PDB file of C-alpha atoms in Angstrom:
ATOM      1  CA  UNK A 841      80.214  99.803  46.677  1.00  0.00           C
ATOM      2  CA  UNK A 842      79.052 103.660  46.525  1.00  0.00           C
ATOM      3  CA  UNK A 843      77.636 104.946  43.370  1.00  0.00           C
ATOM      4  CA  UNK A 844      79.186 107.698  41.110  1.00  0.00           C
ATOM      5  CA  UNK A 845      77.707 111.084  40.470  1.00  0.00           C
ATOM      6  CA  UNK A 846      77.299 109.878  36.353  1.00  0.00           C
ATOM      7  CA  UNK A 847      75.598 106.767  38.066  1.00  0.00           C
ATOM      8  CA  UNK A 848      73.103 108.175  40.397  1.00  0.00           C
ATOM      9  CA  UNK A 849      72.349 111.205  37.746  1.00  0.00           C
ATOM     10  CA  UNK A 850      71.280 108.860  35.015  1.00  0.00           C
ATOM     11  CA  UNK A 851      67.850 108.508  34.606  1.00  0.00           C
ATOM     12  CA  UNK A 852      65.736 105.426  32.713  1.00  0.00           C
ATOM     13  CA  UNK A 853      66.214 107.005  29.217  1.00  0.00           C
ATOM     14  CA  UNK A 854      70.373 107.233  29.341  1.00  0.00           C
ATOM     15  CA  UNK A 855      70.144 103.812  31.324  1.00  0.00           C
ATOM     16  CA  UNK A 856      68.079 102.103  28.133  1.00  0.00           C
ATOM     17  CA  UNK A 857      71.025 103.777  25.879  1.00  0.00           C
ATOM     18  CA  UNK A 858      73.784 102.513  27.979  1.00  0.00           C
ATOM     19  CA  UNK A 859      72.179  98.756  28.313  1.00  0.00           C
ATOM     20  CA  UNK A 860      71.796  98.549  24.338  1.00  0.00           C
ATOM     21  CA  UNK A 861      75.564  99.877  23.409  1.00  0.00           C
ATOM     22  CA  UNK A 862      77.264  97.260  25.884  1.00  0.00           C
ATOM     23  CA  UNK A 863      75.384  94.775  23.942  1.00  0.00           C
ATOM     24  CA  UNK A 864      75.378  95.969  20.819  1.00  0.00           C
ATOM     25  CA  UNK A 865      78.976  93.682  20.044  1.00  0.00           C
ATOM     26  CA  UNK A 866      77.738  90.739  21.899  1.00  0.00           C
ATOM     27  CA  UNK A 867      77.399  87.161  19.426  1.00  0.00           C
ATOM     28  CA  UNK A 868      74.268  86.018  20.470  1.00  0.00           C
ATOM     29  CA  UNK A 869      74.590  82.080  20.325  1.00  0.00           C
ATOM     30  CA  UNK A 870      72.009  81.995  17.874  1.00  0.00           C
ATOM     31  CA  UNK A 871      73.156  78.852  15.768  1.00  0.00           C
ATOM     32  CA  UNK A 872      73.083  77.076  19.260  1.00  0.00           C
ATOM     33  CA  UNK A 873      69.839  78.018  20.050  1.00  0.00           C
ATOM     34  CA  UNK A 874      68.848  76.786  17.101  1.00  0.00           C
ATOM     35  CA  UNK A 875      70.139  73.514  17.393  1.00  0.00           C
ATOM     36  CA  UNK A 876      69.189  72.965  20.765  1.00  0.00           C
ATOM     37  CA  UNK A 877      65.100  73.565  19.902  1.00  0.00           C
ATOM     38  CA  UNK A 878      65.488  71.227  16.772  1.00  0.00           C
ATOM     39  CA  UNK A 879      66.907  68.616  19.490  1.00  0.00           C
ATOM     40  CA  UNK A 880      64.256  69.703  21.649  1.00  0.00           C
ATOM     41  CA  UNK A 881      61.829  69.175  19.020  1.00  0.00           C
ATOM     42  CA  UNK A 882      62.774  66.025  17.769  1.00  0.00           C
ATOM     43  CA  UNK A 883      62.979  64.710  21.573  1.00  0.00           C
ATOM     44  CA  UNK A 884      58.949  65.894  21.505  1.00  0.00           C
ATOM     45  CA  UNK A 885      58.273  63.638  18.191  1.00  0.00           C
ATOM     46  CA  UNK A 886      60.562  60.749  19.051  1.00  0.00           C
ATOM     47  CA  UNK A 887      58.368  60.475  22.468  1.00  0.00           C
ATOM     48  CA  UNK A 888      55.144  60.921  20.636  1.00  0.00           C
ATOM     49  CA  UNK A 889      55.929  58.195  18.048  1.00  0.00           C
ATOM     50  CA  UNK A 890      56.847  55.828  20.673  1.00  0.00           C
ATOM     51  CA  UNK A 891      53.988  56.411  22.347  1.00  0.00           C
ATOM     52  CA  UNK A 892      51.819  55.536  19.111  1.00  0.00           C
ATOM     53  CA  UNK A 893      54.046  52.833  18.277  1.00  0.00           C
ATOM     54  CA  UNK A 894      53.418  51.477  21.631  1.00  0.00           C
ATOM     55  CA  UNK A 895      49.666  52.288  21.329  1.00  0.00           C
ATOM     56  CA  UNK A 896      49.687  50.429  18.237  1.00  0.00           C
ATOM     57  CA  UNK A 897      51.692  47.160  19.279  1.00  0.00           C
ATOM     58  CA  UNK A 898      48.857  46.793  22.445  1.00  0.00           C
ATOM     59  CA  UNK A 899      46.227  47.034  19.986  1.00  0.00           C
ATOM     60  CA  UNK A 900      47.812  44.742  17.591  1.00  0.00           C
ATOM     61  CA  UNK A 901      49.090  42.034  19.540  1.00  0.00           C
ATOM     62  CA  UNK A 902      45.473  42.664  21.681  1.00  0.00           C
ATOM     63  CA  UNK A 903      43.754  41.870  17.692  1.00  0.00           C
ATOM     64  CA  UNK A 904      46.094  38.855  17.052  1.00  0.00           C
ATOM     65  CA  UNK A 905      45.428  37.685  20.579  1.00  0.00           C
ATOM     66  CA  UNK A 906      41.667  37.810  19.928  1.00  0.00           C
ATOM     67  CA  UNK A 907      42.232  36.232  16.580  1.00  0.00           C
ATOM     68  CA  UNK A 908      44.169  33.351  17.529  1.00  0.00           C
ATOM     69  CA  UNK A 909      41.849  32.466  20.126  1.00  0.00           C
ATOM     70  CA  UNK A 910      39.527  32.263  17.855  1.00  0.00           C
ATOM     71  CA  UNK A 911      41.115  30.190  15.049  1.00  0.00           C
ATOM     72  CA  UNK A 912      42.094  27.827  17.917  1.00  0.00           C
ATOM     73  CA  UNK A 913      38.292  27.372  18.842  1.00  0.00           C
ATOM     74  CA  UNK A 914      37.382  27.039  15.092  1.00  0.00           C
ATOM     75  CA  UNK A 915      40.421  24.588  14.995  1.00  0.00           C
ATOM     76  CA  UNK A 916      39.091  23.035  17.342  1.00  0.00           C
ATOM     77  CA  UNK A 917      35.528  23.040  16.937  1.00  0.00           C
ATOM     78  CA  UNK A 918      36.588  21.643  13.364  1.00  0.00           C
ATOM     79  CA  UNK A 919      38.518  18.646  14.531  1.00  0.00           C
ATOM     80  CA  UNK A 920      35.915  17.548  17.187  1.00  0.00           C
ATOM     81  CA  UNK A 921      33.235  17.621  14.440  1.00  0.00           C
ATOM     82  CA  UNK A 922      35.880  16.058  11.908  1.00  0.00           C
ATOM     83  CA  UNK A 923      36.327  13.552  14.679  1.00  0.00           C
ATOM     84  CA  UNK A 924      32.678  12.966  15.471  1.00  0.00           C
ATOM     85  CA  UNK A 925      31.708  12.996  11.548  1.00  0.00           C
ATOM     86  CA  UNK A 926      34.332  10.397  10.680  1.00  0.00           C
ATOM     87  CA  UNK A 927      33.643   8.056  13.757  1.00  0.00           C
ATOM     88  CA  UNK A 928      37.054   7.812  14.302  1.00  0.00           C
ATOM     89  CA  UNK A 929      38.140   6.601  10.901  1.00  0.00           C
ATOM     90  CA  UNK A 930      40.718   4.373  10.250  1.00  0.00           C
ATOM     91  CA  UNK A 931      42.989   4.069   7.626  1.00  0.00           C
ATOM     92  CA  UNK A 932      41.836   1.002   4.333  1.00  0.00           C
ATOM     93  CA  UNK A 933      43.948  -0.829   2.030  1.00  0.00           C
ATOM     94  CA  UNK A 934      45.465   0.465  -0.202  1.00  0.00           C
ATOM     95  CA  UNK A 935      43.469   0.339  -3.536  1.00  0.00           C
ATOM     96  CA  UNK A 936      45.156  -0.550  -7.557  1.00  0.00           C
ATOM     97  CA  UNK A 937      43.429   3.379  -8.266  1.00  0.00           C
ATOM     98  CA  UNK A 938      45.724   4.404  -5.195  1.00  0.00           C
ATOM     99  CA  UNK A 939      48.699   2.385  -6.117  1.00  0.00           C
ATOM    100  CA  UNK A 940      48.260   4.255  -9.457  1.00  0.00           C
ATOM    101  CA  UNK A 941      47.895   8.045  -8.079  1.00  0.00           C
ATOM    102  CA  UNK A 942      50.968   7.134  -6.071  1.00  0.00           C
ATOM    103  CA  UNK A 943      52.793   6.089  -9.214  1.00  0.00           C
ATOM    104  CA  UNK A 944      51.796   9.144 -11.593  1.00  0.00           C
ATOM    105  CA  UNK A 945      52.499  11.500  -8.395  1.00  0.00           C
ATOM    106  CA  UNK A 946      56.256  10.188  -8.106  1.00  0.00           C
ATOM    107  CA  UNK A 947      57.455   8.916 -11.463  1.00  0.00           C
ATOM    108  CA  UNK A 948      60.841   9.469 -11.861  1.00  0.00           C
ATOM    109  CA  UNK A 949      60.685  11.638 -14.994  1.00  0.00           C
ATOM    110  CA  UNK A 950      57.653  13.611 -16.862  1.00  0.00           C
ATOM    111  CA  UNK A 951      55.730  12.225 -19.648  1.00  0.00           C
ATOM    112  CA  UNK A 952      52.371  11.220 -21.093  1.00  0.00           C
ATOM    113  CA  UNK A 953      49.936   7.948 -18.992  1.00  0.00           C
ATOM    114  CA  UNK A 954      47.661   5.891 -20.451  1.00  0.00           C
ATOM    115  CA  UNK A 955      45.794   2.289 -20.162  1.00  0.00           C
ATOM    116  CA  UNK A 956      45.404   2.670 -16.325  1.00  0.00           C
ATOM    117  CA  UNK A 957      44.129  -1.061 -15.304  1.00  0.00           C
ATOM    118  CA  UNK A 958      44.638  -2.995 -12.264  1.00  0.00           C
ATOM    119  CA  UNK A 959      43.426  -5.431  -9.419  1.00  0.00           C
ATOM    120  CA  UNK A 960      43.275  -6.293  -5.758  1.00  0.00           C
ATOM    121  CA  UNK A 961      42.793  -8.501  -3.014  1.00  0.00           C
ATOM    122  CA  UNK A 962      43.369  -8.859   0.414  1.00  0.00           C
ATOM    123  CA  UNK A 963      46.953  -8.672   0.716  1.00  0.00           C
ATOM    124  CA  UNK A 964      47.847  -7.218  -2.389  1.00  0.00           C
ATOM    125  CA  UNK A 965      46.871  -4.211  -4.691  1.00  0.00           C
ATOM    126  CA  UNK A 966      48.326  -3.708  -8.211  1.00  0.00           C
ATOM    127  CA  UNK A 967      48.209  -1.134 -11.217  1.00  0.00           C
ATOM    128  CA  UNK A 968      49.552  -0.982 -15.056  1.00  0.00           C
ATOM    129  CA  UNK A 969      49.783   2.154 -17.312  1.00  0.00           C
ATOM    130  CA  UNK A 970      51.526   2.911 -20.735  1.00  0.00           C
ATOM    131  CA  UNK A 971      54.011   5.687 -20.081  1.00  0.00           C
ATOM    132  CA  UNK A 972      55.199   7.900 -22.935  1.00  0.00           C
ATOM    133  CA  UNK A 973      57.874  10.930 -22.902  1.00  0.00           C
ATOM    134  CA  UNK A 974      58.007  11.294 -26.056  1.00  0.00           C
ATOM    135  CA  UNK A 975      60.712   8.178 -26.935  1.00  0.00           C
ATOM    136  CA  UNK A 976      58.506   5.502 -27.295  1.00  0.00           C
ATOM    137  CA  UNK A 977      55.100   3.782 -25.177  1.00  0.00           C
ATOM    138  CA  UNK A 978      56.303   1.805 -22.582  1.00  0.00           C
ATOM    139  CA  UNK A 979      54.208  -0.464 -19.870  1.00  0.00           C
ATOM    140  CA  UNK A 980      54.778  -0.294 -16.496  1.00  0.00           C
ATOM    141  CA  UNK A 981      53.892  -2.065 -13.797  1.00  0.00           C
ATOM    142  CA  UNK A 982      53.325  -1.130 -10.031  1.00  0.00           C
ATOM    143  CA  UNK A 983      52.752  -4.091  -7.343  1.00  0.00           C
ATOM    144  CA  UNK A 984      52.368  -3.828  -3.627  1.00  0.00           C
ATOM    145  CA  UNK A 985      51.782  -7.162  -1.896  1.00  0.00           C
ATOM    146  CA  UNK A 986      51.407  -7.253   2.382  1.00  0.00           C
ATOM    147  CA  UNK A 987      50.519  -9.123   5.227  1.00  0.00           C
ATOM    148  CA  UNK A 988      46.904 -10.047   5.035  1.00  0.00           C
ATOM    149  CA  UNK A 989      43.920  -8.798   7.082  1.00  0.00           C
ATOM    150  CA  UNK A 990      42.492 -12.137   7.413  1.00  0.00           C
ATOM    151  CA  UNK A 991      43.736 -15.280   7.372  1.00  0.00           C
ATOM    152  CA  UNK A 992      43.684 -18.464   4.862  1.00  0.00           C
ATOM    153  CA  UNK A 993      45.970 -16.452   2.617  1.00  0.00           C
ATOM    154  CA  UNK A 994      50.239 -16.566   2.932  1.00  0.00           C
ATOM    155  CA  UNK A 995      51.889 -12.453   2.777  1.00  0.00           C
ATOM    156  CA  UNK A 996      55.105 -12.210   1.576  1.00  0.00           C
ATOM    157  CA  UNK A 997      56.284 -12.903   4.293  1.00  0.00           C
ATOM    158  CA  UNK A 998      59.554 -11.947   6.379  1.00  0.00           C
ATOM    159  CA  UNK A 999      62.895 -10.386   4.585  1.00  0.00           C
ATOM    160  CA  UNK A1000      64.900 -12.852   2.976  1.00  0.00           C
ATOM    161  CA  UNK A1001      68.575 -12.654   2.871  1.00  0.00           C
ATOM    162  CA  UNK A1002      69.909 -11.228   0.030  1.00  0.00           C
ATOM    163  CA  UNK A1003      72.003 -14.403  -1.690  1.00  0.00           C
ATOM    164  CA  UNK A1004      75.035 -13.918  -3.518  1.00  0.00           C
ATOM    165  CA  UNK A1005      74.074 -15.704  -6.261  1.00  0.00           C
ATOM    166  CA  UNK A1006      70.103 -14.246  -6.330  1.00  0.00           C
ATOM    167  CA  UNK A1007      68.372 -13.642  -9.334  1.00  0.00           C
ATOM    168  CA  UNK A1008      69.691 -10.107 -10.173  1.00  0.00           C
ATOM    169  CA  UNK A1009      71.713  -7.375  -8.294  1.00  0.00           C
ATOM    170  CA  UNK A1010      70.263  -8.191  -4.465  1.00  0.00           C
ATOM    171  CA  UNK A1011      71.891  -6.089  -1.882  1.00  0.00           C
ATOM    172  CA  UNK A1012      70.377  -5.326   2.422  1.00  0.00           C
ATOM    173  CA  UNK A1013      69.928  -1.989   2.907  1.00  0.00           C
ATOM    174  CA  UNK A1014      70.634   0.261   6.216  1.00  0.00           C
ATOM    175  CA  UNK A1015      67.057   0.349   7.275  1.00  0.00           C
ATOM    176  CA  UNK A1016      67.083  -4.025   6.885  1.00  0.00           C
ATOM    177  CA  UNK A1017      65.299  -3.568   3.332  1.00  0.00           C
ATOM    178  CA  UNK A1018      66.277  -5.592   0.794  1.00  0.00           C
ATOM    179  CA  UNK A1019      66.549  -4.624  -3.048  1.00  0.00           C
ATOM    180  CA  UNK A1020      66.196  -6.625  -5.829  1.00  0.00           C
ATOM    181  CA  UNK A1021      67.489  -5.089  -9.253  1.00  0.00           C
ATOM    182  CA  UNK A1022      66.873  -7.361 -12.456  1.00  0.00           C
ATOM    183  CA  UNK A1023      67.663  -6.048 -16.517  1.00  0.00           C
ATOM    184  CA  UNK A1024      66.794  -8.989 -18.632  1.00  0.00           C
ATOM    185  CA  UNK A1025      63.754 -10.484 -21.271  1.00  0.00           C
ATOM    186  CA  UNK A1026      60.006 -10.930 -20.982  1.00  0.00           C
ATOM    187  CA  UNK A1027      59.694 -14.917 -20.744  1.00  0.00           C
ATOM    188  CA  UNK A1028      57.553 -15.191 -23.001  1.00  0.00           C
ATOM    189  CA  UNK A1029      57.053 -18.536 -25.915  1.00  0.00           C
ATOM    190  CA  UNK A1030      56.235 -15.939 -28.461  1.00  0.00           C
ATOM    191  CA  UNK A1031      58.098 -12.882 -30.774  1.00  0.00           C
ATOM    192  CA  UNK A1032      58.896 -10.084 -30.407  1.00  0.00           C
ATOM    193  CA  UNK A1033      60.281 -10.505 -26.606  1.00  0.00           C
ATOM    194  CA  UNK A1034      60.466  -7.579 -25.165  1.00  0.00           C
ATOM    195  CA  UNK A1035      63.066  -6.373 -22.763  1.00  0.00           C
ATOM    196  CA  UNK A1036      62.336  -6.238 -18.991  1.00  0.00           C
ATOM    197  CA  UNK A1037      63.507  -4.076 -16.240  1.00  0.00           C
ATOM    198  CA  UNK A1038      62.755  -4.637 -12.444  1.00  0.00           C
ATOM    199  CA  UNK A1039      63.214  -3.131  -8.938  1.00  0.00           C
ATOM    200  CA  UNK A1040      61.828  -4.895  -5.914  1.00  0.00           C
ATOM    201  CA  UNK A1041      61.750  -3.778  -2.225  1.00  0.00           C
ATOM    202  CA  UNK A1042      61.149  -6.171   0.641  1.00  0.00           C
ATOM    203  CA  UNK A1043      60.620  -4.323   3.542  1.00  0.00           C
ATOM    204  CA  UNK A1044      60.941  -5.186   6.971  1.00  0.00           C
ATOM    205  CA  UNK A1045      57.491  -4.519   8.024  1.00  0.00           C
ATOM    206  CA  UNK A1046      56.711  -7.323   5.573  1.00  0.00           C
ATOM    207  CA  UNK A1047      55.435  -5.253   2.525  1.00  0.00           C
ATOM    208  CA  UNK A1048      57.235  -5.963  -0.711  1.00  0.00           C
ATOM    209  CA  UNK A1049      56.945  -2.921  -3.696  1.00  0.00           C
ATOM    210  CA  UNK A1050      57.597  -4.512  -7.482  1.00  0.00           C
ATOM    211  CA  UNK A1051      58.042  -2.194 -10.206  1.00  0.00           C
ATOM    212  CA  UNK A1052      58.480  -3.256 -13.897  1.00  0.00           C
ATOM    213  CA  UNK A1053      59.131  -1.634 -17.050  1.00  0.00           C
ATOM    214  CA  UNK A1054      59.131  -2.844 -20.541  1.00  0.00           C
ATOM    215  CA  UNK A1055      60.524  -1.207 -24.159  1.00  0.00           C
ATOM    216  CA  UNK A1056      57.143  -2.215 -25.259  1.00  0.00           C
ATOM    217  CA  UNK A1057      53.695  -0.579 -24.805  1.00  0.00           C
ATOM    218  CA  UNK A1058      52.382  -4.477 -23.999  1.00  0.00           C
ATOM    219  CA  UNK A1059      54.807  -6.909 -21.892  1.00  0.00           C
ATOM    220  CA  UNK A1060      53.809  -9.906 -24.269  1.00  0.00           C
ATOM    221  CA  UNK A1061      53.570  -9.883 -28.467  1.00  0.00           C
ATOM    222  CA  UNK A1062      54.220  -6.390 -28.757  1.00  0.00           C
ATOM    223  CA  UNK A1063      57.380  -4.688 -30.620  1.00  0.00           C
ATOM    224  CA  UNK A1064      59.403  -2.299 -29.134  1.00  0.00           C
ATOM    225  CA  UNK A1065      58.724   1.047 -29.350  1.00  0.00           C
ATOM    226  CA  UNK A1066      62.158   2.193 -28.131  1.00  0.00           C
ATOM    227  CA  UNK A1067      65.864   0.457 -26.922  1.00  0.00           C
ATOM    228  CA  UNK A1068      65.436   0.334 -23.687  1.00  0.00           C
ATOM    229  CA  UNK A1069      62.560   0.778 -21.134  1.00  0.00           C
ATOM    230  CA  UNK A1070      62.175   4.452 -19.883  1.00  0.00           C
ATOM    231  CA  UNK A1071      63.649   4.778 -16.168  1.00  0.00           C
ATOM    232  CA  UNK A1072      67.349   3.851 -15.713  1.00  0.00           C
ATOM    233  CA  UNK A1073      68.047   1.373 -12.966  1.00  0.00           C
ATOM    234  CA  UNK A1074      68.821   4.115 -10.517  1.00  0.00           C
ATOM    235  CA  UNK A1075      65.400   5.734 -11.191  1.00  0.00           C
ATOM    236  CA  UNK A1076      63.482   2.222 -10.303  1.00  0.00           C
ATOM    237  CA  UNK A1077      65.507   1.599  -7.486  1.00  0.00           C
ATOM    238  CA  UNK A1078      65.243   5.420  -5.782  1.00  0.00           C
ATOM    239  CA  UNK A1079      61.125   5.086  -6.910  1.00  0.00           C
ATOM    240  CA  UNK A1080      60.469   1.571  -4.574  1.00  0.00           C
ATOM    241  CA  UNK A1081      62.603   3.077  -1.724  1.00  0.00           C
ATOM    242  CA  UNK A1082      60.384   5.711  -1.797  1.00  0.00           C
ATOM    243  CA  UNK A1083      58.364   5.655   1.507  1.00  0.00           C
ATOM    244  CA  UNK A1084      54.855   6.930  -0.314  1.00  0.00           C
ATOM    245  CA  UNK A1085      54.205   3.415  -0.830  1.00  0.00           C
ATOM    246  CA  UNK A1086      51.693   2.219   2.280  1.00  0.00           C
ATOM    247  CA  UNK A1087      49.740  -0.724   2.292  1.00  0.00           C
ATOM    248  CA  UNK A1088      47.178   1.516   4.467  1.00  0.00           C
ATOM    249  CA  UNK A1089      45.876   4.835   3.494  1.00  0.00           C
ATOM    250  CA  UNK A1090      43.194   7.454   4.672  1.00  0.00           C
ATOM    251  CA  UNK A1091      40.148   6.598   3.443  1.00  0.00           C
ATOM    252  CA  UNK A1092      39.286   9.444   1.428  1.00  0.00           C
ATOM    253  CA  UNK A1093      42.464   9.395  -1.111  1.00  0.00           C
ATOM    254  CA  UNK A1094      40.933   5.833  -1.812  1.00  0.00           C
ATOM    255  CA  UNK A1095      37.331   7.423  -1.959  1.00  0.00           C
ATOM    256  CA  UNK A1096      39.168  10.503  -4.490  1.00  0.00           C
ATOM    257  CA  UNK A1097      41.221   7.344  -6.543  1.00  0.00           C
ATOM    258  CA  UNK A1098      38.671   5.037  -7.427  1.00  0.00           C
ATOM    259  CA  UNK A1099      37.164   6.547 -10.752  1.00  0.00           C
ATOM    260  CA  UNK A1100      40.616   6.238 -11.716  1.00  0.00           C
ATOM    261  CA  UNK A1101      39.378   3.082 -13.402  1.00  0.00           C
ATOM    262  CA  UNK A1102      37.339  -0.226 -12.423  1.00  0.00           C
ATOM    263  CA  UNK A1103      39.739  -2.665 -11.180  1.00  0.00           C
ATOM    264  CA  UNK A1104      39.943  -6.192 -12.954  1.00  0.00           C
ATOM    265  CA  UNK A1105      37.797  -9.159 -10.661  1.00  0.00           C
ATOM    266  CA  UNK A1106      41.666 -10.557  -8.905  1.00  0.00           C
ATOM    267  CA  UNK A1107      39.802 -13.891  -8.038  1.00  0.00           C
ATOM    268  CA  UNK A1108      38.718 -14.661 -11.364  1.00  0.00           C
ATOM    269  CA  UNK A1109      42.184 -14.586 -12.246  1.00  0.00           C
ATOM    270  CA  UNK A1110      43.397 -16.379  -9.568  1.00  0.00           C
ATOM    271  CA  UNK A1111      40.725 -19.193 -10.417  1.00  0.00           C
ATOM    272  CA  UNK A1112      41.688 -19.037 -13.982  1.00  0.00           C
ATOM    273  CA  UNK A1113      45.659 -19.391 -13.194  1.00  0.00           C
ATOM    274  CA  UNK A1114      44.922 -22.148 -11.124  1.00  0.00           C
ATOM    275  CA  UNK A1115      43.032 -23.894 -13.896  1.00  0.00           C
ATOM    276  CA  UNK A1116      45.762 -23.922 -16.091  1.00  0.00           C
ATOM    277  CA  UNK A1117      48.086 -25.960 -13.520  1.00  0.00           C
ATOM    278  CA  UNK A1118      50.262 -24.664 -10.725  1.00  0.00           C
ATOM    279  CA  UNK A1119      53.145 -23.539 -13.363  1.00  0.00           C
ATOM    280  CA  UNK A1120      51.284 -20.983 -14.797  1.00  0.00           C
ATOM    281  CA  UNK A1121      49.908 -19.841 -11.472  1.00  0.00           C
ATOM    282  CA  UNK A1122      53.242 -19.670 -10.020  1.00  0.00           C
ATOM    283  CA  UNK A1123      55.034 -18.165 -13.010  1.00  0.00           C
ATOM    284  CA  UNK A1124      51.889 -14.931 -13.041  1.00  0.00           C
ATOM    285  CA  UNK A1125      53.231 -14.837  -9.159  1.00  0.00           C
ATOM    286  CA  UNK A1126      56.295 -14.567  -9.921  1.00  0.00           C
ATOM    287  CA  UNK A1127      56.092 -11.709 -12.047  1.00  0.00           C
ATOM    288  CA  UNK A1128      54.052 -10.392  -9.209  1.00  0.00           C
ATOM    289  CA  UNK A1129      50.603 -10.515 -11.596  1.00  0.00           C
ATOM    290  CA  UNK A1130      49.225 -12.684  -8.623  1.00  0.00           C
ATOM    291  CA  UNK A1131      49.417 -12.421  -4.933  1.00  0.00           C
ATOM    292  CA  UNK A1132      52.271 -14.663  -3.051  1.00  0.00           C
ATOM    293  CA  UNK A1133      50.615 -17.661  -1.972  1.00  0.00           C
ATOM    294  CA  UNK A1134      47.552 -17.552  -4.305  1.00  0.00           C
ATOM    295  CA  UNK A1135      48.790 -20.676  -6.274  1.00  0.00           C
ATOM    296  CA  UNK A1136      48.392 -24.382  -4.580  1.00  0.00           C
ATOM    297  CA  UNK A1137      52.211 -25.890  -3.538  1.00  0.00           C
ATOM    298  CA  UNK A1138      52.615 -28.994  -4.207  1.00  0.00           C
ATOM    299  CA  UNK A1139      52.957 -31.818  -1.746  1.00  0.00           C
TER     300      UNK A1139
END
């Protein structure tokens, strides 16, 4: 298209004045602007901080990488020397100290031990304490009695059917178990008589747990202390269904349990039951004092 005169006549001075009053009422899209470079910017700083971020997760998983490699050689390491210390240790019988640190770990409600005694043998391990919450002393009894190691010696032998008309509540539990529960006296010739609470589980691995309680702080000649012994029947049956009791244990918990106190000599007892005729043997077995099948059967 051909110029006009006022056109070709202007020179760069009137052209600069033209160019600045045709833009003069233009809205520059300055808010826009703006927004766009604070986009811009935080496109910049999201990419940097991912970059770090990603910087930072290679170097970190790259640390724990190195560090569990190297507990799992010291893990390692440790359980080969464990290993080669111990000689391939095997589990012991289960000591009266252990029998005892199992019974102060899990008794069924808090109070105050004393009096820790007991006594084993092959085939049985056994514990008594005075417990004390703050009602009255009362003894207690722990037993554990299963299958020998060696033989000359009867274990309790095999689950027996629970009989209707057993000696106490008997009932067969789901896993084959059965439970004896008994509430009843001390027999005993003497006074006071103290009264006598017990839970028994025959299991069917052949180990049998006996727990007694008493009202007394002494089964025998002692007057009660309080009306009834400490743990409800509940209590005693829940704490011999409990499945800490083992007739084997690592050998260091019975290393760590034995200055609990010096266990009583078992087979001077034995002897001396036996001495007094087989009804005093077999009555100390009964109330699980003795091992099953420590006292001579008659013929």
């Amino acid at each position: 298209m051909p110029l006009t005169r006022l056109e070709t006549d202007m020179d760069d001075d009137d052209f600069g004045t033209l160019f600045r009053r045709a833009v003069a009422t233009l809205d520059p899209p300055s808010e826009r602007l703006a927004e766009a470079g604070l986009q811009r910017g935080r496109r910049q700083r999201q990419r940097r901080r991912l970059a770090g971020v990603g910087t930072g997760a290679a170097v970190l998983a790259g640390v724990v990488g190195l560090g569990a490699a190297v507990l799992s050689a010291g893990a390692g390491g440790g359980s080969g020397r464990a290993a080669a210390g111990s000689g391939g240790a095997r589990p012991v019988a289960v000591t009266p100290q252990a029998v005892l640190q199992t019974a102060l770990d899990t008794l069924p409600a808090p109070g105050r031990t004393s009096g820790y005694a007991g006594a084993g043998m092959d085939g049985y391990s056994g514990t008594t304490f005075v417990y004390d919450d703050g009602h009255g002393a009362a003894a207690v009894q722990v037993t554990l009695e299963y299958p020998p190691a060696h033989a000359g010696r009867k274990s309790p032998g095999a689950v027996v059917v629970c009989k209707t008309k057993a000696d106490g509540d008997c009932s067969v539990l789901a896993d084959g178990s059965h439970l004896r529960l008994r509430q009843g006296q001390q027999d005993t010739s003497g006074v006071p008589n103290s009264t006598e609470w017990e839970a028994q589980l025959v299991r069917p691995d052949g180990v049998s747990i006996d727990i007694i309680e008493w009202n007394a702080p002494e089964p025998k000649a002692a007057p009660g202390s309080r009306p009834a012994p400490p743990f409800t029947m509940a209590e005693l049956a829940a704490w011999v269904e409990d499945p800490v009791w083992q007739s084997r244990i690592p050998a260091h918990r019975a290393t760590a349990t034995a200055r609990l106190f010096t266990p009583a000599d078992l087979q001077a007892k034995v002897a001396g039951a036996n001495s007094h005729g087989a009804g005093d043997c077999a009555k100390a077995a009964h109330a699980h004092k003795l091992p099953a099948g420590s006292c001579p059967t008659g013929h």
